Tab-separated table of C-alpha atoms in Angstrom:
chain	number	residue	atom	x	y	z
Y	532	UNK	CA	32.497	-26.031	-2.413
Y	533	UNK	CA	32.094	-24.381	0.932
Y	534	UNK	CA	29.484	-26.712	3.033
Y	535	UNK	CA	27.999	-25.429	5.968
Y	536	UNK	CA	26.034	-27.064	8.793
Y	537	UNK	CA	23.878	-24.869	10.808
Y	538	UNK	CA	22.278	-26.125	14.271
Y	539	UNK	CA	18.531	-26.667	14.006
Y	540	UNK	CA	16.420	-24.244	15.687
Y	541	UNK	CA	12.819	-25.783	15.075
Y	542	UNK	CA	11.351	-26.798	18.544
Y	543	UNK	CA	12.910	-29.593	20.168
Y	544	UNK	CA	14.741	-30.697	17.078
Y	545	UNK	CA	17.964	-32.372	18.214
Y	546	UNK	CA	18.924	-34.230	15.038
Y	547	UNK	CA	21.833	-32.672	12.734
Y	548	UNK	CA	22.480	-32.328	9.268
Y	549	UNK	CA	25.810	-34.345	9.175
Y	550	UNK	CA	27.915	-36.615	11.367
Y	551	UNK	CA	31.862	-36.619	11.672
Y	552	UNK	CA	32.154	-39.029	9.055
Y	553	UNK	CA	30.286	-37.275	6.696
Y	554	UNK	CA	32.429	-34.452	7.042
Y	555	UNK	CA	35.380	-36.413	6.986
Y	556	UNK	CA	34.027	-37.782	3.745
Y	557	UNK	CA	33.476	-34.368	2.115
Y	558	UNK	CA	37.254	-32.868	3.558
Y	559	UNK	CA	39.125	-35.943	2.033
Y	560	UNK	CA	36.893	-34.657	-1.314
Y	561	UNK	CA	38.915	-31.435	-0.724
Y	562	UNK	CA	35.893	-29.213	0.254
Y	563	UNK	CA	35.711	-27.242	3.376
Y	564	UNK	CA	32.806	-27.738	6.029
Y	565	UNK	CA	31.788	-24.918	8.630
Y	566	UNK	CA	29.605	-26.812	11.521
Y	567	UNK	CA	28.005	-24.528	13.927
Y	568	UNK	CA	28.907	-24.811	17.398
Y	569	UNK	CA	26.891	-27.268	19.160
Y	570	UNK	CA	25.045	-28.527	16.130
Y	571	UNK	CA	25.605	-32.115	16.858
Y	572	UNK	CA	25.157	-32.291	20.589
Y	573	UNK	CA	21.660	-33.348	20.987
Y	574	UNK	CA	22.629	-36.207	18.563
Y	575	UNK	CA	25.661	-37.007	20.704
Y	576	UNK	CA	28.471	-35.726	18.186
Y	577	UNK	CA	30.277	-32.799	19.664
Y	578	UNK	CA	32.705	-29.901	18.230
Y	579	UNK	CA	35.819	-31.998	19.015
Y	580	UNK	CA	34.534	-34.477	16.868
Y	581	UNK	CA	33.651	-32.337	13.831
Y	582	UNK	CA	37.285	-30.724	14.070
Y	583	UNK	CA	38.942	-33.791	14.190
Y	584	UNK	CA	37.054	-35.019	11.006
Y	585	UNK	CA	38.393	-31.665	9.066
Y	586	UNK	CA	35.159	-29.211	10.054
Y	587	UNK	CA	35.941	-25.537	10.587
Y	588	UNK	CA	33.831	-24.648	14.049
Y	589	UNK	CA	31.905	-21.346	13.594
Y	590	UNK	CA	29.665	-19.707	16.731
Y	591	UNK	CA	26.527	-18.713	14.662
Y	592	UNK	CA	23.942	-19.525	12.703
Y	593	UNK	CA	24.312	-16.725	10.435
Y	594	UNK	CA	28.059	-17.085	10.152
Y	595	UNK	CA	26.936	-20.636	8.755
Y	596	UNK	CA	24.651	-19.291	5.920
Y	597	UNK	CA	26.848	-16.406	5.296
Y	598	UNK	CA	29.822	-18.262	4.737
Y	599	UNK	CA	28.700	-21.293	2.936
Y	600	UNK	CA	27.701	-22.272	-0.735
Y	601	UNK	CA	25.536	-25.173	0.202
Y	602	UNK	CA	23.724	-25.623	3.574
Y	603	UNK	CA	22.906	-29.303	4.815
Y	604	UNK	CA	20.310	-29.816	7.444
Y	605	UNK	CA	17.754	-32.006	8.631
Y	606	UNK	CA	14.191	-29.569	8.763
Y	607	UNK	CA	13.157	-26.472	6.802
Y	608	UNK	CA	14.068	-22.969	7.252
Y	609	UNK	CA	11.622	-21.499	9.970
Y	610	UNK	CA	10.997	-17.841	9.889
Y	611	UNK	CA	13.818	-16.765	11.555
Y	612	UNK	CA	16.388	-18.279	8.866
Y	613	UNK	CA	14.307	-17.158	5.927
Y	614	UNK	CA	16.369	-14.249	5.098
Y	615	UNK	CA	19.563	-16.050	5.861
Y	616	UNK	CA	19.176	-18.418	2.693
Y	617	UNK	CA	21.276	-16.296	-0.264
Y	618	UNK	CA	20.744	-15.747	-3.733
Y	619	UNK	CA	21.959	-19.022	-5.645
Y	620	UNK	CA	22.951	-20.917	-2.102
Y	621	UNK	CA	21.976	-24.421	-2.253
Y	622	UNK	CA	19.543	-25.502	0.562
Y	623	UNK	CA	19.423	-29.477	0.697
Y	624	UNK	CA	16.973	-30.521	3.556
Y	625	UNK	CA	13.286	-31.513	3.985
Y	626	UNK	CA	11.174	-28.999	3.027
Y	627	UNK	CA	7.699	-29.974	2.792
Y	628	UNK	CA	6.666	-27.257	0.996
Y	629	UNK	CA	3.219	-28.181	-0.229
Y	630	UNK	CA	2.292	-27.822	3.774
Y	631	UNK	CA	3.435	-23.856	4.631
Y	632	UNK	CA	2.801	-21.347	1.735
Y	633	UNK	CA	5.040	-18.740	3.858
Y	634	UNK	CA	7.684	-21.004	3.513
Y	635	UNK	CA	7.265	-21.117	-0.141
Y	636	UNK	CA	7.118	-17.658	-0.882
Y	637	UNK	CA	10.306	-17.174	1.345
Y	638	UNK	CA	12.335	-19.388	-0.830
Y	639	UNK	CA	10.829	-17.913	-3.754
Y	640	UNK	CA	11.753	-14.511	-2.434
Y	641	UNK	CA	15.705	-15.438	-1.340
Y	642	UNK	CA	16.233	-17.204	-5.026
Y	643	UNK	CA	18.155	-20.234	-3.508
Y	644	UNK	CA	18.386	-23.393	-4.644
Y	645	UNK	CA	16.032	-25.826	-2.561
Y	646	UNK	CA	16.920	-29.545	-3.098
Y	647	UNK	CA	13.951	-31.405	-0.887
Y	648	UNK	CA	15.029	-34.771	0.762
Y	649	UNK	CA	11.440	-35.883	0.407
Y	650	UNK	CA	10.931	-35.410	-3.301
Y	651	UNK	CA	14.202	-37.271	-4.305
Y	652	UNK	CA	12.629	-40.187	-6.107
Y	653	UNK	CA	14.429	-43.422	-7.757
Y	654	UNK	CA	13.067	-44.661	-11.185
Y	655	UNK	CA	11.148	-47.467	-9.020
Y	656	UNK	CA	9.218	-44.354	-7.396
Y	657	UNK	CA	10.588	-45.410	-4.087
Y	658	UNK	CA	11.870	-42.110	-1.871
Y	659	UNK	CA	15.093	-42.913	-0.556
Y	660	UNK	CA	15.871	-40.190	1.718
Y	661	UNK	CA	12.136	-40.109	3.070
Y	662	UNK	CA	12.347	-43.853	3.567
Y	663	UNK	CA	14.517	-44.060	6.940
Y	664	UNK	CA	12.996	-41.027	8.766
Y	665	UNK	CA	9.393	-42.891	7.670
Y	666	UNK	CA	10.963	-46.214	8.980
Y	667	UNK	CA	11.421	-44.654	12.280
Y	668	UNK	CA	8.366	-42.337	12.370
Y	669	UNK	CA	6.157	-45.141	11.616
Y	670	UNK	CA	7.968	-47.281	14.654
Y	671	UNK	CA	7.565	-44.281	16.861
Y	672	UNK	CA	3.867	-43.792	15.972
Y	673	UNK	CA	2.975	-46.775	18.014
Y	674	UNK	CA	5.275	-45.994	21.178
Y	675	UNK	CA	3.748	-42.804	21.246
Y	676	UNK	CA	-0.027	-44.158	20.180
Y	677	UNK	CA	0.405	-46.778	23.107
Y	678	UNK	CA	1.635	-44.320	25.791
Y	679	UNK	CA	-1.205	-41.814	25.007
Y	680	UNK	CA	-3.621	-44.479	25.346
Y	681	UNK	CA	-3.029	-44.414	28.980
Y	682	UNK	CA	-5.835	-43.157	31.199
Y	683	UNK	CA	-3.041	-40.528	32.693
Y	684	UNK	CA	-2.401	-39.151	29.186
Y	685	UNK	CA	-5.831	-38.930	28.522
Y	686	UNK	CA	-6.067	-42.063	26.498
Y	687	UNK	CA	-9.345	-44.627	26.849
Y	688	UNK	CA	-7.133	-46.678	29.291
Y	689	UNK	CA	-6.232	-49.664	26.945
Y	690	UNK	CA	-2.981	-51.835	26.420
Y	691	UNK	CA	-2.709	-52.725	23.240
Y	692	UNK	CA	-1.276	-56.189	23.600
Y	693	UNK	CA	-4.274	-56.910	26.164
Y	694	UNK	CA	-3.568	-59.865	28.491
Y	695	UNK	CA	-4.883	-63.245	28.928
Y	696	UNK	CA	-8.514	-62.705	29.410
Y	697	UNK	CA	-8.705	-59.522	27.944
Y	698	UNK	CA	-8.806	-58.633	23.980
Y	699	UNK	CA	-5.601	-56.594	22.633
Y	700	UNK	CA	-6.620	-53.245	21.424
Y	701	UNK	CA	-7.014	-52.514	17.911
Y	702	UNK	CA	-5.227	-50.250	15.381
Y	703	UNK	CA	-6.164	-49.013	12.206
Y	704	UNK	CA	-3.815	-47.868	10.115
Y	705	UNK	CA	-4.177	-45.185	6.775
Y	706	UNK	CA	-1.914	-46.303	4.469
Y	707	UNK	CA	0.662	-49.331	3.312
Y	708	UNK	CA	3.675	-47.530	2.793
Y	709	UNK	CA	6.919	-47.054	4.392
Y	710	UNK	CA	5.279	-45.474	7.678
Y	711	UNK	CA	2.264	-48.006	7.800
Y	712	UNK	CA	4.182	-51.106	7.507
Y	713	UNK	CA	6.219	-50.276	10.189
Y	714	UNK	CA	3.669	-49.269	12.119
Y	715	UNK	CA	1.661	-51.896	11.694
Y	716	UNK	CA	4.642	-54.176	12.475
Y	717	UNK	CA	5.264	-52.664	15.788
Y	718	UNK	CA	1.683	-53.282	16.558
Y	719	UNK	CA	1.720	-56.736	15.606
Y	720	UNK	CA	4.697	-57.022	17.813
Y	721	UNK	CA	3.104	-55.544	20.841
Y	722	UNK	CA	0.164	-58.292	19.897
Y	723	UNK	CA	-2.404	-55.585	18.935
Y	724	UNK	CA	-4.950	-56.678	16.207
Y	725	UNK	CA	-4.355	-54.727	13.194
Y	726	UNK	CA	-6.078	-53.153	10.243
Y	727	UNK	CA	-4.167	-51.675	7.304
Y	728	UNK	CA	-6.008	-50.093	4.623
Y	729	UNK	CA	-4.991	-48.505	1.149
Y	730	UNK	CA	-5.686	-48.029	-2.286
Y	731	UNK	CA	-3.189	-50.120	-3.587
Y	732	UNK	CA	-3.531	-53.535	-4.194
Y	733	UNK	CA	-0.186	-54.545	-4.727
Y	734	UNK	CA	0.670	-52.908	-1.437
Y	735	UNK	CA	-1.872	-54.731	0.342
Y	736	UNK	CA	-0.911	-58.111	-1.011
Y	737	UNK	CA	2.700	-57.576	0.043
Y	738	UNK	CA	1.076	-56.930	3.599
Y	739	UNK	CA	-1.049	-59.843	3.502
Y	740	UNK	CA	2.556	-62.046	2.555
Y	741	UNK	CA	4.984	-60.641	5.334
Y	742	UNK	CA	2.566	-60.035	8.419
Y	743	UNK	CA	0.989	-62.583	10.644
Y	744	UNK	CA	-2.435	-63.056	10.804
Y	745	UNK	CA	-3.867	-60.569	13.344
Y	746	UNK	CA	-2.537	-57.650	11.035
Y	747	UNK	CA	-5.897	-57.788	8.179
Y	748	UNK	CA	-6.074	-55.707	5.152
Y	749	UNK	CA	-8.752	-53.829	3.341
Y	750	UNK	CA	-9.210	-51.967	0.433
Y	751	UNK	CA	-9.246	-47.960	1.818
Y	752	UNK	CA	-12.525	-45.874	0.894
Y	753	UNK	CA	-14.991	-43.590	2.892
Y	754	UNK	CA	-17.344	-46.473	3.796
Y	755	UNK	CA	-14.419	-48.612	5.167
Y	756	UNK	CA	-12.790	-45.924	7.255
Y	757	UNK	CA	-16.108	-44.819	8.619
Y	758	UNK	CA	-17.028	-48.641	9.697
Y	759	UNK	CA	-13.372	-49.155	11.763
Y	760	UNK	CA	-13.249	-45.841	13.289
Y	761	UNK	CA	-16.194	-46.924	15.386
Y	762	UNK	CA	-13.903	-49.847	16.515
Y	763	UNK	CA	-10.444	-49.035	16.703
Y	764	UNK	CA	-8.385	-47.531	19.467
Y	765	UNK	CA	-5.679	-46.208	17.893
Y	766	UNK	CA	-5.535	-44.590	14.430
Y	767	UNK	CA	-2.173	-44.021	12.475
Y	768	UNK	CA	-2.241	-41.774	9.557
Y	769	UNK	CA	0.459	-42.633	7.130
Y	770	UNK	CA	-0.666	-41.311	3.848
Y	771	UNK	CA	1.419	-40.006	1.397
Y	772	UNK	CA	1.139	-37.999	-2.335
Y	773	UNK	CA	4.380	-37.171	-3.150
Y	774	UNK	CA	5.240	-33.463	-3.110
Y	775	UNK	CA	1.689	-32.816	-2.564
Y	776	UNK	CA	-0.864	-32.025	0.657
Y	777	UNK	CA	-2.246	-35.312	2.187
Y	778	UNK	CA	-5.696	-36.128	1.943
Y	779	UNK	CA	-8.274	-35.453	4.441
Y	780	UNK	CA	-9.167	-39.252	5.283
Y	781	UNK	CA	-10.980	-38.405	8.377
Y	782	UNK	CA	-13.419	-35.465	8.959
Y	783	UNK	CA	-14.240	-33.710	11.608
Y	784	UNK	CA	-17.768	-35.604	11.896
Y	785	UNK	CA	-16.268	-38.683	12.188
Y	786	UNK	CA	-14.767	-38.201	15.305
Y	787	UNK	CA	-18.168	-38.344	16.973
Y	788	UNK	CA	-18.228	-41.807	16.194
Y	789	UNK	CA	-15.235	-42.715	17.663
Y	790	UNK	CA	-14.619	-44.242	21.359
Y	791	UNK	CA	-14.024	-41.401	23.921
Y	792	UNK	CA	-10.263	-41.448	24.808
Y	793	UNK	CA	-9.092	-43.047	21.525
Y	794	UNK	CA	-5.670	-41.613	20.028
Y	795	UNK	CA	-4.978	-40.110	16.709
Y	796	UNK	CA	-1.113	-40.272	15.231
Y	797	UNK	CA	-0.804	-38.351	12.132
Y	798	UNK	CA	2.348	-38.751	10.939
Y	799	UNK	CA	1.170	-37.145	7.662
Y	800	UNK	CA	0.940	-34.250	9.460
Y	801	UNK	CA	4.250	-32.650	7.724
Y	802	UNK	CA	2.218	-32.599	4.298
Y	803	UNK	CA	-1.079	-31.330	5.814
Y	804	UNK	CA	-2.039	-34.764	7.480
Y	805	UNK	CA	-4.600	-37.061	6.605
Y	806	UNK	CA	-6.977	-35.840	9.306
Y	807	UNK	CA	-8.864	-32.798	8.975
Y	808	UNK	CA	-8.609	-31.767	12.620
Y	809	UNK	CA	-4.964	-32.110	12.626
Y	810	UNK	CA	-2.661	-29.271	13.485
Y	811	UNK	CA	0.891	-29.257	13.767
Y	812	UNK	CA	2.432	-30.077	17.548
Y	813	UNK	CA	5.919	-30.096	19.026
Y	814	UNK	CA	7.453	-32.730	21.566
Y	815	UNK	CA	6.985	-29.666	23.979
Y	816	UNK	CA	3.314	-29.948	23.874
Y	817	UNK	CA	2.458	-33.013	21.790
Y	818	UNK	CA	-1.213	-33.339	22.259
Y	819	UNK	CA	-4.609	-31.913	21.911
Y	820	UNK	CA	-8.108	-33.313	22.340
Y	821	UNK	CA	-11.098	-32.728	20.062
Y	822	UNK	CA	-14.680	-34.480	20.728
Y	823	UNK	CA	-12.633	-36.638	23.387
Y	824	UNK	CA	-9.972	-37.976	20.545
Y	825	UNK	CA	-6.659	-37.211	21.459
Y	826	UNK	CA	-4.457	-35.897	18.736
Y	827	UNK	CA	-0.897	-36.678	18.706
Y	828	UNK	CA	0.675	-34.351	15.470
Y	829	UNK	CA	4.135	-33.726	16.185
Y	830	UNK	CA	5.532	-32.858	12.931
Y	831	UNK	CA	9.471	-34.012	13.674
Y	832	UNK	CA	8.583	-37.240	15.666
Y	833	UNK	CA	12.044	-38.633	14.595
Y	834	UNK	CA	13.590	-35.604	16.326
Y	835	UNK	CA	12.583	-37.548	19.403
Y	836	UNK	CA	15.493	-39.988	18.947
Y	837	UNK	CA	17.934	-38.158	17.551
Y	838	UNK	CA	20.756	-40.289	17.490
Y	839	UNK	CA	19.107	-43.278	15.433
Y	840	UNK	CA	17.313	-40.826	13.382
Y	841	UNK	CA	20.675	-38.757	12.511
Y	842	UNK	CA	22.598	-41.862	11.736
Y	843	UNK	CA	19.789	-43.500	9.461
Y	844	UNK	CA	19.240	-39.901	7.756
Y	845	UNK	CA	22.674	-39.405	6.784
Y	846	UNK	CA	23.650	-42.175	5.871
Y	847	UNK	CA	21.499	-42.013	2.780
Y	848	UNK	CA	21.843	-38.176	2.540
Y	849	UNK	CA	25.701	-38.372	2.231
Y	850	UNK	CA	26.413	-39.903	-1.404
Y	851	UNK	CA	23.689	-37.040	-2.492
Y	852	UNK	CA	25.672	-34.090	-0.785
Y	853	UNK	CA	28.903	-35.592	-2.087
Y	854	UNK	CA	27.505	-35.362	-5.772
Y	855	UNK	CA	26.396	-31.624	-5.336
Y	856	UNK	CA	29.865	-30.738	-3.805
Y	857	UNK	CA	31.722	-32.374	-6.351
Y	858	UNK	CA	29.892	-31.606	-9.397
Y	859	UNK	CA	28.042	-28.552	-8.714
Y	860	UNK	CA	23.865	-28.766	-8.627
Y	861	UNK	CA	23.502	-28.578	-12.106
Y	862	UNK	CA	25.631	-30.972	-13.397
Y	863	UNK	CA	24.940	-33.476	-10.396
Y	864	UNK	CA	21.153	-32.942	-10.777
Y	865	UNK	CA	21.673	-33.587	-15.035
Y	866	UNK	CA	23.549	-36.750	-14.399
Y	867	UNK	CA	21.235	-38.205	-11.514
Y	868	UNK	CA	17.535	-38.109	-12.213
Y	869	UNK	CA	17.014	-39.151	-8.962
Y	870	UNK	CA	18.404	-36.151	-7.412
Y	871	UNK	CA	16.674	-33.384	-10.161
Y	872	UNK	CA	13.483	-34.947	-8.787
Y	873	UNK	CA	14.509	-32.960	-5.402
Y	874	UNK	CA	14.855	-29.482	-7.025
Y	875	UNK	CA	11.911	-27.679	-5.852
Y	876	UNK	CA	12.642	-23.882	-6.330
Y	877	UNK	CA	15.463	-22.849	-8.358
Y	878	UNK	CA	16.480	-18.985	-8.148
Y	879	UNK	CA	12.822	-17.813	-7.756
Y	880	UNK	CA	10.704	-20.319	-9.926
Y	881	UNK	CA	9.072	-23.232	-8.537
Y	882	UNK	CA	10.248	-26.478	-10.449
Y	883	UNK	CA	7.833	-29.004	-8.903
Y	884	UNK	CA	4.464	-29.120	-9.922
Y	885	UNK	CA	2.148	-30.126	-6.994
Y	886	UNK	CA	3.917	-27.364	-4.911
Y	887	UNK	CA	2.797	-24.891	-7.954
Y	888	UNK	CA	-0.281	-26.512	-7.752
Y	889	UNK	CA	-0.915	-26.469	-3.940
Y	890	UNK	CA	-0.987	-23.048	-4.071
Y	891	UNK	CA	-2.078	-21.708	-7.616
Y	892	UNK	CA	0.887	-19.889	-7.774
Y	893	UNK	CA	1.083	-17.350	-10.801
Y	894	UNK	CA	4.881	-17.989	-11.469
Y	895	UNK	CA	6.979	-19.584	-14.128
Y	896	UNK	CA	6.477	-23.771	-13.738
Y	897	UNK	CA	9.324	-25.907	-15.287
Y	898	UNK	CA	7.868	-29.379	-15.417
């Protein structure tokens, strides 16, 4: 198979879909790999590294799409890339279709094979290709939240860990999944008081077992959320509904109940956000303020630490890339049920129920 790795063109996105090590494995399996010039530089991988691994370097993104049977990247195609996707071409990346009707309709029109990292699902319900980026984003959420709580960043001027004689800051984490647990771990490590909410009692019991005593758990409901936002300094949104839009757990009216200068980091922004006032931002302009509450809603948080993120991501995507290249997408998905769940749009038909329901799409739905 001919595999193409384009340079990411989303704002401040420095990750790359494949490392030289991945190229080496594909070439060893008799596949051809085209890498756009400069695609890996943001992550510390240079053209010469890819060439030594056996890749051919192409000058433009158009050449990579035009000459490849499968595109391997990190973020969803943006508007400039829509028309580059060819009929029958495999595109393997994060798509997050439920948060973008324009992207969904564009990929339907292009009739490509859209396989989404975020919906590849193991038998136990875990999401192996989302997990490493959720780990990065969960940990980063506390770093960024702590920074934007500083007064020069328009925060309320709270040090999360406190100091002797001064109480630590309070962190509220919505969701006890991968993002929430990693965020809680980082916040607890700084010495903050952490409250983590979820509707899954098994997850809350797990958190209770593994976290120190200053991380407390409560069942997630509107009453408890309204209670806690009044007293917490930093709120982390880490809610995920597989393949679907995130629910709005914090509504606009709740912001008025929060401390002026409190910070919201909505990691769920890729799926529409779990805060009503969430709108996607970039690393270039990461925050905005509504009702004196600082919102940090960067849609590609792991892109700020591209070396760590790229290596973590490609560690888990490469086995699937090899299966797709070795067997073709149909045979690979037939023999690997986890990968089959990654199929979102196939040659103009939405095959993932939650995406069709998100936009009431009047097209064939194969469930």
